[in-house]
CSV table of C-alpha atoms and ligand atoms in Angstrom, one decimal:
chain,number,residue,atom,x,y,z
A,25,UNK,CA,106.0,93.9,93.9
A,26,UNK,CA,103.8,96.1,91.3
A,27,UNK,CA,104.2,99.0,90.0
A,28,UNK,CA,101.3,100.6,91.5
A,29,UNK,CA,103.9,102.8,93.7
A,30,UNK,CA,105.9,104.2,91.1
A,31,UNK,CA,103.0,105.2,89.6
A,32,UNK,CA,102.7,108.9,88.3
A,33,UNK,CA,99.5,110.8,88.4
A,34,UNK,CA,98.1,111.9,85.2
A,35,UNK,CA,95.2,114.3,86.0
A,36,UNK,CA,91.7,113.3,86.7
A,37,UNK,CA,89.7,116.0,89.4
A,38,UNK,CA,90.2,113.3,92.2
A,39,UNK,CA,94.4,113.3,91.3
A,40,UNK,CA,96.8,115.2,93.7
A,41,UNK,CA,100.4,115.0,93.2
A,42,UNK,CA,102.1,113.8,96.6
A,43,UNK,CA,104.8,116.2,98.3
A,44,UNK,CA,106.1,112.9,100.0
A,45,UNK,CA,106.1,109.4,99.8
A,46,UNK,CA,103.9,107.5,101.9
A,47,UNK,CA,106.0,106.8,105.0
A,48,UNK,CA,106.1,110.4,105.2
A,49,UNK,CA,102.9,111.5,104.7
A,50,UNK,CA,101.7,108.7,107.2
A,51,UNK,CA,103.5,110.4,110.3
A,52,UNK,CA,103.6,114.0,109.2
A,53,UNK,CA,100.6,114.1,107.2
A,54,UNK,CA,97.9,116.6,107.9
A,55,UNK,CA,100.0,118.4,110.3
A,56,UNK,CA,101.7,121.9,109.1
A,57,UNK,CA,105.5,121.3,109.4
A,58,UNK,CA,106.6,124.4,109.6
A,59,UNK,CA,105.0,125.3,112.8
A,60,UNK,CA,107.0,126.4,115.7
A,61,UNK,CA,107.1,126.3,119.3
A,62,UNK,CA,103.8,123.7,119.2
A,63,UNK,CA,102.8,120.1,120.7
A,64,UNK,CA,104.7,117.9,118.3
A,65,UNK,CA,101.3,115.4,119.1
A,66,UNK,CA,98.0,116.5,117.6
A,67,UNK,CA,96.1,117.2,121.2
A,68,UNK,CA,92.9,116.2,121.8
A,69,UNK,CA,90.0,118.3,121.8
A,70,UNK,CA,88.3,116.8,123.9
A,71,UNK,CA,85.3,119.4,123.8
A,72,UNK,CA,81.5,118.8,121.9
A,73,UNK,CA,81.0,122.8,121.6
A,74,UNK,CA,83.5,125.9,120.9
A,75,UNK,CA,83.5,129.8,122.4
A,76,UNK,CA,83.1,132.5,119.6
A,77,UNK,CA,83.9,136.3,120.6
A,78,UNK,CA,81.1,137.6,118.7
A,79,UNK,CA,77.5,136.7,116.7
A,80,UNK,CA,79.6,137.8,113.5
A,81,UNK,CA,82.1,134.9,114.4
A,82,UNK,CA,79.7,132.5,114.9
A,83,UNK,CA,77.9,132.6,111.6
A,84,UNK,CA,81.4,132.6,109.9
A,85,UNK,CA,82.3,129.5,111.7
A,86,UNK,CA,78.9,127.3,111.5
A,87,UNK,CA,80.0,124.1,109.1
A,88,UNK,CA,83.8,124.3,110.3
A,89,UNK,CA,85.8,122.2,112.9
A,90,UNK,CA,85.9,124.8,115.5
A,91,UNK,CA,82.0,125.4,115.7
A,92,UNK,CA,80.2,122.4,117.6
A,93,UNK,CA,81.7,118.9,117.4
A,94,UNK,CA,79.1,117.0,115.4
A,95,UNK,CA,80.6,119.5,112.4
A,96,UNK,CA,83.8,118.8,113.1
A,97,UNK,CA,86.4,118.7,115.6
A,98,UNK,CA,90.6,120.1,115.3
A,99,UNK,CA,91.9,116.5,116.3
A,100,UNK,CA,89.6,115.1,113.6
A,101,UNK,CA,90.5,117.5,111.0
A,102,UNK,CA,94.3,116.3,111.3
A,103,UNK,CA,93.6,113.1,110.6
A,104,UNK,CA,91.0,113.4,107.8
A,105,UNK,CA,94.1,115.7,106.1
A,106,UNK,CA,96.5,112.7,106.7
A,107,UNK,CA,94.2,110.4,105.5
A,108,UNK,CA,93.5,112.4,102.1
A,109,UNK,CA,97.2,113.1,101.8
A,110,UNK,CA,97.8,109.3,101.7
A,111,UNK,CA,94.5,108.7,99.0
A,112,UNK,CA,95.7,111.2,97.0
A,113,UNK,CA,91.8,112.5,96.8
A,114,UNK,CA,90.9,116.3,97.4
A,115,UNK,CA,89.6,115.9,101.4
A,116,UNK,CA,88.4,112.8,103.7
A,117,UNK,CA,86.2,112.8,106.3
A,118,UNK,CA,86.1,110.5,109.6
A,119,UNK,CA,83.0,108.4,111.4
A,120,UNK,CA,82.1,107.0,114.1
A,121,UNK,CA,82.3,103.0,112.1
A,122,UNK,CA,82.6,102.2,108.9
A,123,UNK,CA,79.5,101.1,108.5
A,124,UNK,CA,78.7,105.0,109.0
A,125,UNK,CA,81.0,106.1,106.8
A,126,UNK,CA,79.5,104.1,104.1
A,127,UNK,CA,75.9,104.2,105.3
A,128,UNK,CA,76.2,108.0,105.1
A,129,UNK,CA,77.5,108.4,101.9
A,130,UNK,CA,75.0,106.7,100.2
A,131,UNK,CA,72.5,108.6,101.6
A,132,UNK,CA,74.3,111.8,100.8
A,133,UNK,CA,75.0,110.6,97.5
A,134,UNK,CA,71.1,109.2,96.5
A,135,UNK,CA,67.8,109.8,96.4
A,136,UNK,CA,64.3,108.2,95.9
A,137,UNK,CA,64.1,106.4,92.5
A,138,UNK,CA,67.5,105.6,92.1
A,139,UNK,CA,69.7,102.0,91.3
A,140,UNK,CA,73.1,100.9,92.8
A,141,UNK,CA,74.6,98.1,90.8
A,142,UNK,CA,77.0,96.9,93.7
A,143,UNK,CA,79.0,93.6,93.5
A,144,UNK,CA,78.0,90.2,95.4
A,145,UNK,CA,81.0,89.8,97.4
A,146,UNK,CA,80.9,93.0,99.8
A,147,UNK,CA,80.8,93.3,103.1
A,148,UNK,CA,77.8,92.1,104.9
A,149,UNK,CA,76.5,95.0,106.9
A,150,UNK,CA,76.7,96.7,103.7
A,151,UNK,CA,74.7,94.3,101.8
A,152,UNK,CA,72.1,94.5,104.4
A,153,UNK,CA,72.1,98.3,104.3
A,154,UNK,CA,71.4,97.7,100.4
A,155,UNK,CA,69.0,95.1,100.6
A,156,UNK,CA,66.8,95.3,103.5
A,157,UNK,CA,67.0,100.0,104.5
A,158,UNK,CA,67.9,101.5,101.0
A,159,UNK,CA,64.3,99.9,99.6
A,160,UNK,CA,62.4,101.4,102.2
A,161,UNK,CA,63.4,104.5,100.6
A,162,UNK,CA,62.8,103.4,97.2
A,163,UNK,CA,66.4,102.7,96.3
A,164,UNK,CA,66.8,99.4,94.7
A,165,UNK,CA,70.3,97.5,94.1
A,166,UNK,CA,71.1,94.6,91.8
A,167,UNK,CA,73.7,92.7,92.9
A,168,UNK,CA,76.5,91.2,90.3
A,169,UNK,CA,79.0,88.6,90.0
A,170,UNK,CA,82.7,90.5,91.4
A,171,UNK,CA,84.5,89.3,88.3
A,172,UNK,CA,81.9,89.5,85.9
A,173,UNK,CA,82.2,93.4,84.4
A,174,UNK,CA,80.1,92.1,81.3
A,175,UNK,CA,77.0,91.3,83.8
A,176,UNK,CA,78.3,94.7,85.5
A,177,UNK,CA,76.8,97.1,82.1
A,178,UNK,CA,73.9,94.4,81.7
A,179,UNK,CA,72.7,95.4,85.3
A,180,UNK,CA,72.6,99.1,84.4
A,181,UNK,CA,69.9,101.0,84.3
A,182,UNK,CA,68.7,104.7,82.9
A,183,UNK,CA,67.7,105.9,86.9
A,184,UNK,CA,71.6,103.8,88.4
A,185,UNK,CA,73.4,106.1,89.9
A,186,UNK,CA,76.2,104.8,91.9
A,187,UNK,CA,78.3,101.8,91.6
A,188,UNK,CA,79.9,99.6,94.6
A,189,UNK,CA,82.8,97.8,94.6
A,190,UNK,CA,85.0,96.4,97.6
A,191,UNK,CA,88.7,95.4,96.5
A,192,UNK,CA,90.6,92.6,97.8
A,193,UNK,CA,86.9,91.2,98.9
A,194,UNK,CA,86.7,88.9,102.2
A,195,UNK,CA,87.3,86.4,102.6
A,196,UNK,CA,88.4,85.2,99.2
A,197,UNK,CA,90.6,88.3,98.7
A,198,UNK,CA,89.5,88.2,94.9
A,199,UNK,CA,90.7,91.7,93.5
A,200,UNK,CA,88.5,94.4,91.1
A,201,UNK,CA,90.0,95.8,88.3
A,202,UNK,CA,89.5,99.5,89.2
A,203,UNK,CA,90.9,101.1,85.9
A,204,UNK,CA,88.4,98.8,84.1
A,205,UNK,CA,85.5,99.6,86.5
A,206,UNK,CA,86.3,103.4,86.2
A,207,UNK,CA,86.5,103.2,82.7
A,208,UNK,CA,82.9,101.3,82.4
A,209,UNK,CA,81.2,104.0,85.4
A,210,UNK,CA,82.5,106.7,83.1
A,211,UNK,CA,81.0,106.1,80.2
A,212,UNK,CA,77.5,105.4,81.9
A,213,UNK,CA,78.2,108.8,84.2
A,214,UNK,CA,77.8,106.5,87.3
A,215,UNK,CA,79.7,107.4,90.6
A,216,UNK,CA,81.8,104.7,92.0
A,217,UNK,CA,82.3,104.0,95.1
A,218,UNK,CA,85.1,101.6,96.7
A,219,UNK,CA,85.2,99.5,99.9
A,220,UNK,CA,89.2,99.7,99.8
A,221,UNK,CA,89.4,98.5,103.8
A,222,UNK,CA,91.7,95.0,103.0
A,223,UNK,CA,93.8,97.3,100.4
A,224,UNK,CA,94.5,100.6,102.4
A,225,UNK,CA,96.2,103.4,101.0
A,226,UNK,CA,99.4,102.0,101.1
A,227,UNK,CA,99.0,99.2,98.7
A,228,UNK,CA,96.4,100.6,96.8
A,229,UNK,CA,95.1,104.5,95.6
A,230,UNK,CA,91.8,103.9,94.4
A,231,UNK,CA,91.4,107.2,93.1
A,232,UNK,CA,94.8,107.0,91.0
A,233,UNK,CA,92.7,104.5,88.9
A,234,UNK,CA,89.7,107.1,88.4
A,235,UNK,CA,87.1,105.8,91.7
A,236,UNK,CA,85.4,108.4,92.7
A,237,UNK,CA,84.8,107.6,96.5
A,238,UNK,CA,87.1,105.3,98.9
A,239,UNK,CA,85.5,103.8,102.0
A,240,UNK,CA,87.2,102.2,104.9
A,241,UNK,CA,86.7,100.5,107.9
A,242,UNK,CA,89.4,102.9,109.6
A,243,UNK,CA,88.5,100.2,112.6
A,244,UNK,CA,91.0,97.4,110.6
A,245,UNK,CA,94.0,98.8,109.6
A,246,UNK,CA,94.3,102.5,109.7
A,247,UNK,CA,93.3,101.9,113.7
A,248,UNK,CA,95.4,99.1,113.7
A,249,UNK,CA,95.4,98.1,116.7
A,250,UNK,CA,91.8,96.8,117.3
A,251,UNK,CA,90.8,99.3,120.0
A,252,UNK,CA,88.6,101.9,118.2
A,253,UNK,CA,86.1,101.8,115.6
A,254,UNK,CA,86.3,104.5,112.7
A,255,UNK,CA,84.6,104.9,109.7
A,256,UNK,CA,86.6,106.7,106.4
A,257,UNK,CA,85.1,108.3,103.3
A,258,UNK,CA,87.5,109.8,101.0
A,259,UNK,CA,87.4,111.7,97.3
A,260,UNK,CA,86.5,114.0,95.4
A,261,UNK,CA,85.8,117.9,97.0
A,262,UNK,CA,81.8,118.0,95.6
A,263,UNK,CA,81.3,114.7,97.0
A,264,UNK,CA,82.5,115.3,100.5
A,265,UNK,CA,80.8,118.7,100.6
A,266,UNK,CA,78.0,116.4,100.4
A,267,UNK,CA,78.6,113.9,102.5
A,268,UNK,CA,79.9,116.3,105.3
A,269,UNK,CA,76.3,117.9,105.6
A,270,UNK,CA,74.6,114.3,105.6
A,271,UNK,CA,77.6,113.1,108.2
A,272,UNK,CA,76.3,116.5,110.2
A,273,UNK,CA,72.7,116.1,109.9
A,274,UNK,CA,72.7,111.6,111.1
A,275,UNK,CA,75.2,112.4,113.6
A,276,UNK,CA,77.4,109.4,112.7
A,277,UNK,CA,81.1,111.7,113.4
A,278,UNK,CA,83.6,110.3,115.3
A,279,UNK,CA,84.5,111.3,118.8
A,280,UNK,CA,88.1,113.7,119.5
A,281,UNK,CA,89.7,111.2,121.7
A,282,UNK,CA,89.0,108.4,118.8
A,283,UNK,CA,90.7,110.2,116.7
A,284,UNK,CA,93.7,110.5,118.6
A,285,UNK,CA,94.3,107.3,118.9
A,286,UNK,CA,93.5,106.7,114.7
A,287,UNK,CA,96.4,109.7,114.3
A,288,UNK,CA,98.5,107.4,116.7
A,289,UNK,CA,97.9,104.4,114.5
A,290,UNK,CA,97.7,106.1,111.3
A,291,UNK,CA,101.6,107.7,112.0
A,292,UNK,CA,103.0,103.6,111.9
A,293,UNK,CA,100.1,102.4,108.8
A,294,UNK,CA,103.1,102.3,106.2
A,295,UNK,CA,105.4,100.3,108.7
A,296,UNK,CA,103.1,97.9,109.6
A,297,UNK,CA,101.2,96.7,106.1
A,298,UNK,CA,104.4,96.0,104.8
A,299,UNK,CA,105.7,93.9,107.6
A,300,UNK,CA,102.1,92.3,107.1
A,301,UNK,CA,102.5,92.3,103.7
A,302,UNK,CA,105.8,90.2,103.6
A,303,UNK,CA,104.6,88.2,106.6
A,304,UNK,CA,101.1,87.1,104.8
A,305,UNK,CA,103.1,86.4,101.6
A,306,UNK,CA,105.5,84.1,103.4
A,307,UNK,CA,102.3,82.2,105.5
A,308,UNK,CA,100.9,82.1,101.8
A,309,UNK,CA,103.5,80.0,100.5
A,310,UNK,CA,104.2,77.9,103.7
A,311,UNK,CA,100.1,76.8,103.3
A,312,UNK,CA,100.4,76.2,99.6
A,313,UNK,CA,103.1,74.0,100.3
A,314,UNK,CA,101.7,72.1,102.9
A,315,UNK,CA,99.8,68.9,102.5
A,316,UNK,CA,97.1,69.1,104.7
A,317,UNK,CA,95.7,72.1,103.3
A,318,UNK,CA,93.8,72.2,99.9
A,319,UNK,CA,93.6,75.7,98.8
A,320,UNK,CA,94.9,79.0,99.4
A,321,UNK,CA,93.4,82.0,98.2
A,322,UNK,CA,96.1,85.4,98.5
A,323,UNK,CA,96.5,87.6,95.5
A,324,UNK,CA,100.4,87.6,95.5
A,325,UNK,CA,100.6,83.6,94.8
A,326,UNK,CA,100.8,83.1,91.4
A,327,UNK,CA,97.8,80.1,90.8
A,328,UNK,CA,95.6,83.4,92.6
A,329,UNK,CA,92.9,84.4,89.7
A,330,UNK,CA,93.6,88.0,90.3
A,331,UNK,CA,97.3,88.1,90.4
A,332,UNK,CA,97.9,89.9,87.3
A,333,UNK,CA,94.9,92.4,88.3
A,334,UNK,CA,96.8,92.4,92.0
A,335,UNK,CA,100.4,92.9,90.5
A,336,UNK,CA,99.2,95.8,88.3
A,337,UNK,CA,97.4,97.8,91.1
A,338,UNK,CA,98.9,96.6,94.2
A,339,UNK,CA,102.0,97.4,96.2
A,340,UNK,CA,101.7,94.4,98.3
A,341,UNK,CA,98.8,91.6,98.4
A,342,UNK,CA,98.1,92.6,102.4
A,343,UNK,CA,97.4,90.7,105.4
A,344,UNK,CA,94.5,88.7,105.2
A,345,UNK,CA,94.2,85.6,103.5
A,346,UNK,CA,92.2,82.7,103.8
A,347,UNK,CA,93.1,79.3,103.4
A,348,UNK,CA,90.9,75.4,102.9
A,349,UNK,CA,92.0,72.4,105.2
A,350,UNK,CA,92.2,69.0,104.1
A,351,UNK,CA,89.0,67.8,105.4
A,352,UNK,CA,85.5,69.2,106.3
A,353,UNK,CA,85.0,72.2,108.2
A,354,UNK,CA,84.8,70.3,111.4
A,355,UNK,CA,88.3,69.8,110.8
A,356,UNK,CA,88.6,73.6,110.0
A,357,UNK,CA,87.2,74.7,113.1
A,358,UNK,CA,89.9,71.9,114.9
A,359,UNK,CA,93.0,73.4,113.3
A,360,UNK,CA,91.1,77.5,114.4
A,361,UNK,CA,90.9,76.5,117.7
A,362,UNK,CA,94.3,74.6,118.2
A,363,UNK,CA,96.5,78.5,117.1
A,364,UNK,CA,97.3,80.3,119.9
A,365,UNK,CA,99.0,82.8,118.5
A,366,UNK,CA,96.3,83.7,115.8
A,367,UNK,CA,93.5,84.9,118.5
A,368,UNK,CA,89.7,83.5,117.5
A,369,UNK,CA,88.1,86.6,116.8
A,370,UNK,CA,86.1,88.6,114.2
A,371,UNK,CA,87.9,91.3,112.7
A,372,UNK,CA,91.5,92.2,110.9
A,373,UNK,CA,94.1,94.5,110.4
A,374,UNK,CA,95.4,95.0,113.9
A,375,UNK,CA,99.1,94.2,115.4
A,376,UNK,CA,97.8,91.0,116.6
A,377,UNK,CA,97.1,88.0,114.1
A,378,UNK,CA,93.7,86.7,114.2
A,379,UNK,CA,92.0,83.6,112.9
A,380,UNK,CA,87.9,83.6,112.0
A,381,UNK,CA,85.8,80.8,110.2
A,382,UNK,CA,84.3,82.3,107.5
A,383,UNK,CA,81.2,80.4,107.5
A,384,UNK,CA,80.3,80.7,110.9
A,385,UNK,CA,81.0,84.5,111.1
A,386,UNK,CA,81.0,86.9,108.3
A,387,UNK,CA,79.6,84.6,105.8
A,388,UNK,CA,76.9,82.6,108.9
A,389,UNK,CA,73.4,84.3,107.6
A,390,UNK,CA,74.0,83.4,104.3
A,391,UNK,CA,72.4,80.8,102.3
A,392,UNK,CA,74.6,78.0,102.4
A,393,UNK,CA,74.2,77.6,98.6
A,394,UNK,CA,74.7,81.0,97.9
A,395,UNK,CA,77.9,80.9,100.1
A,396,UNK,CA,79.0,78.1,97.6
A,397,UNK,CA,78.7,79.9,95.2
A,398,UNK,CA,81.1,82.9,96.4
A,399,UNK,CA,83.6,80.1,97.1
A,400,UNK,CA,83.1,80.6,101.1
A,401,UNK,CA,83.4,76.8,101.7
A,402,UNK,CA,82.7,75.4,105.0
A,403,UNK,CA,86.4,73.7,105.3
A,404,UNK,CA,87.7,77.8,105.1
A,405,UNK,CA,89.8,79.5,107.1
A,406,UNK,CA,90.1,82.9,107.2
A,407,UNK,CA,93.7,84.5,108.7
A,408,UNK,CA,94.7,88.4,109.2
A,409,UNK,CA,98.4,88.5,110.2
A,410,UNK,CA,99.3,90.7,112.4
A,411,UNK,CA,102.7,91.9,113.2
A,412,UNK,CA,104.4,89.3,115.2
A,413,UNK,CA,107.7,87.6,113.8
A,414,UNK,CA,106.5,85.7,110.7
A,415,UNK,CA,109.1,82.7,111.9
A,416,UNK,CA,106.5,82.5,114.9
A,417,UNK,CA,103.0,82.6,113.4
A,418,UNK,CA,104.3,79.9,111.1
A,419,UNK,CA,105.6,77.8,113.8
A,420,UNK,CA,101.7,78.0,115.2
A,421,UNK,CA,100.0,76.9,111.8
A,422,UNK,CA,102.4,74.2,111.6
A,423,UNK,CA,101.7,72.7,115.0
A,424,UNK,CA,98.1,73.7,114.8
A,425,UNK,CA,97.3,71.9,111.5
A,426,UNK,CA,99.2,68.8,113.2
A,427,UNK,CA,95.9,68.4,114.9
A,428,UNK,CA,94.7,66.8,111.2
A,429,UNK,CA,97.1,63.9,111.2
A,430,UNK,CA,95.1,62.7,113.9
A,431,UNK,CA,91.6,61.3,114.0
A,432,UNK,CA,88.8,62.7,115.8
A,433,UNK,CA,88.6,60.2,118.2
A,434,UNK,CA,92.7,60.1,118.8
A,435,UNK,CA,92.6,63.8,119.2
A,436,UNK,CA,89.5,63.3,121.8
A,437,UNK,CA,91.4,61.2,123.9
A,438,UNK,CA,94.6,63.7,123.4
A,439,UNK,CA,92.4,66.7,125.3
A,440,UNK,CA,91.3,64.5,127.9
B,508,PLP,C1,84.7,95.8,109.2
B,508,PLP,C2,84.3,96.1,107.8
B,508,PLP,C3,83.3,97.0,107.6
B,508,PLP,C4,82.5,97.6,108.7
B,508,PLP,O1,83.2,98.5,109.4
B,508,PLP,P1,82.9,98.8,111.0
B,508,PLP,O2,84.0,99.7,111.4
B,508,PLP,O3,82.9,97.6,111.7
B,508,PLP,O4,81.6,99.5,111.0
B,508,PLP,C5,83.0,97.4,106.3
B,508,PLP,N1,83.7,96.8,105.2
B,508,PLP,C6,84.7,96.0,105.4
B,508,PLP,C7,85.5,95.4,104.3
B,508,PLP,C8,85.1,95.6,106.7
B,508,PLP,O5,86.1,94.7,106.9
């Protein structure tokens, strides 16, 4: 395990101390403890608009949670407090995806004329936003190797504002060194901004290393249980002020009975990344072990390229790591479709384990070359464990890489 939990905060505006540890301020955060006599579960308020006694009211109430729902909603308000409890940043705010959380913030955050040096390996819909919307604007990005910080300062320029960063990245789970990134954004004056999804709060603060903005996919593993989509953005107080009027103004907020069931999943986050912490470790080991699979990329092995970076920053490596068969990506796509307990489907983080090719879904519009390149082979195998005994999902890999002892045409005939 690192260190990163015993960690101690040393100022910094973004820094809070915590009151608990995390377990704790996963169920009880955002909610006031000393209340008596109320519902012990956050209800929903299951309402767009709100009814004020008086004109005076209203005016003091416009930009609140208790004024018209596309502000902000009571049930929401909970769970952005639990959510910057277990950041450690000054507030949070929810959306309705995380791809409106994120493409939000950069719109709060920039304007025309301005430069985002982001990082090559980042999610997809983001790169998109980046490449193909922010020019329409006249906001230009140059994109930079992950693990190259040296070709990070020789991107900058005198108009780059912001810098982007996603830590573990997908599916190669390669992790940034934050306190070097935060270090190199401060002395250019740049805002940084985190995709922290794969880490979550739990085995990573990014703002304990000095980033100025966290992003999530609350849809992975603060939802957990693949059955909402929810956007996070969490930091520093100006920032959010910001953010919240942009979040008001493009309506991407996230809807009261949503963020119920977030609350619901964010009360067992602790619990369940560090059963899928110990479970992904132990799949980790049983693939490197294994001799029909080549290559296995998880931060918490030791032959990882980041494992120092990973050990340093990260409570536990988390649950997705990807993994290349012993053969083409035929063969990949073989062994994907023989696990039955790792469900084929896009997406991670949730209870149940689920198995995705790379190549053919996050990584399919992508020049092949350029998918070299980032180390997204063909022959890859993405996994997220879920929370299932670990004794189990092994027993599944085992049997469904099995499939590779035989030949194509033998395993033909088998299916007949
Ligand atoms: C899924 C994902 C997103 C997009 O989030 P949505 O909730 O699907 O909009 C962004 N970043 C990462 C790392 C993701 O895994």
């Amino acid at each position: 395990m690192g260190d990163a939990a015993s960690r101690v905060f040393t100022g910094g505006s973004a820094l809070k101390r915590h009151k608990f540890r995390q377990e704790t301020e996963a169920v009880r955060g955002g909610t006031n403890i000393d209340k008596k006599n109320g519902p012990l579960a956050t209800p929903i308020y299951q309402t767009s608009t709100f009814e004020v006694t008086d004109m005076q009211e209203q005016l003091r109430l416009t930009n609140s949670d208790i004024y018209y729902t596309r502000y902000g909603n009571p049930t929401g308000t909970v769970a952005e407090k639990a959510i910057a409890e277990l950041e450690g940043t000054d507030a949070a705010l929810l959306f309705s995806s995380g791809m409106a959380a994120i493409t939000t913030s950069f719109l709060a955050l920039l304007k025309s004329g301005d430069h985002i040096v982001a990082q090559r390996d980042i999610y997809g819909g983001v790169i998109k936003f980046l490449s193909q919307w922010l020019p329409k604007l006249g906001i230009e990005t140059t994109f930079v190797d992950t693990n190259n910080i040296e070709q990070h300062e020789q991107a900058f320029r005198p108009n780059t504002k912001l810098l982007h960063i996603e830590s573990p990245t997908n599916p190669n789970v390669r992790v940034v060194d934050l306190e070097k990134i935060a270090s190199l954004a401060r002395k250019h004056r740049l805002i940084t901004t985190i995709d922290s999804t794969f880490s979550t709060p739990i085995n990573c603060r990014p703002a304990e290393w000095g980033i100025d903005l966290v992003l999530h996919s609350g849809t992975k593993y603060f939802g957990g249980h693949s059955d909402i989509l929810c956007g996070i953005a969490a930091g520093r107080a100006d920032l959010i002020e910001q953010i919240h009027h942009a979040r008001t103004t493009l309506g991407g907020c996230m809807d009261p009975h949503a963020a119920f069931l977030l609350l619901r999943g964010i009360k067992t986050l602790a619990v369940r990344v560090e059963r899928q912490n110990q479970s992904a470790l132990k799949i980790a080991e049983f693939l490197s072990q294994h001799s029909k699979v080549a290559q296995v990329h998880y931060p918490l092995l030791k032959e990882h390229p980041d494992y120092a970076i990973a050990r340093k920053q990260m409570k536990g490596g988390g649950g997705v790591l990807s993994f290349e068969v012993e053969g083409s990506g035929a063969d990949a796509c073989r062994v994907a479709e023989a696990l039955s307990l790792f469900t084929l489907a896009p997406s991670l983080g949730g209870v149940d384990s689920l198995v995705t090719i790379p190549a053919l879904t996050s990584h399919y519009m992508i020049d092949p070359e350029l998918r070299k390149k980032m180390g997204v082979t063909d022959r890859m195998i993405r996994l997220s464990v879920g929370i299932e005994h670990v004794d189990d999902l092994i027993a599944d890999l085992e049997k469904a890489l099995a499939v590779l002892n035989r030949t194509r045409k033998e395993a033909l005939v088998a299916t007949e």
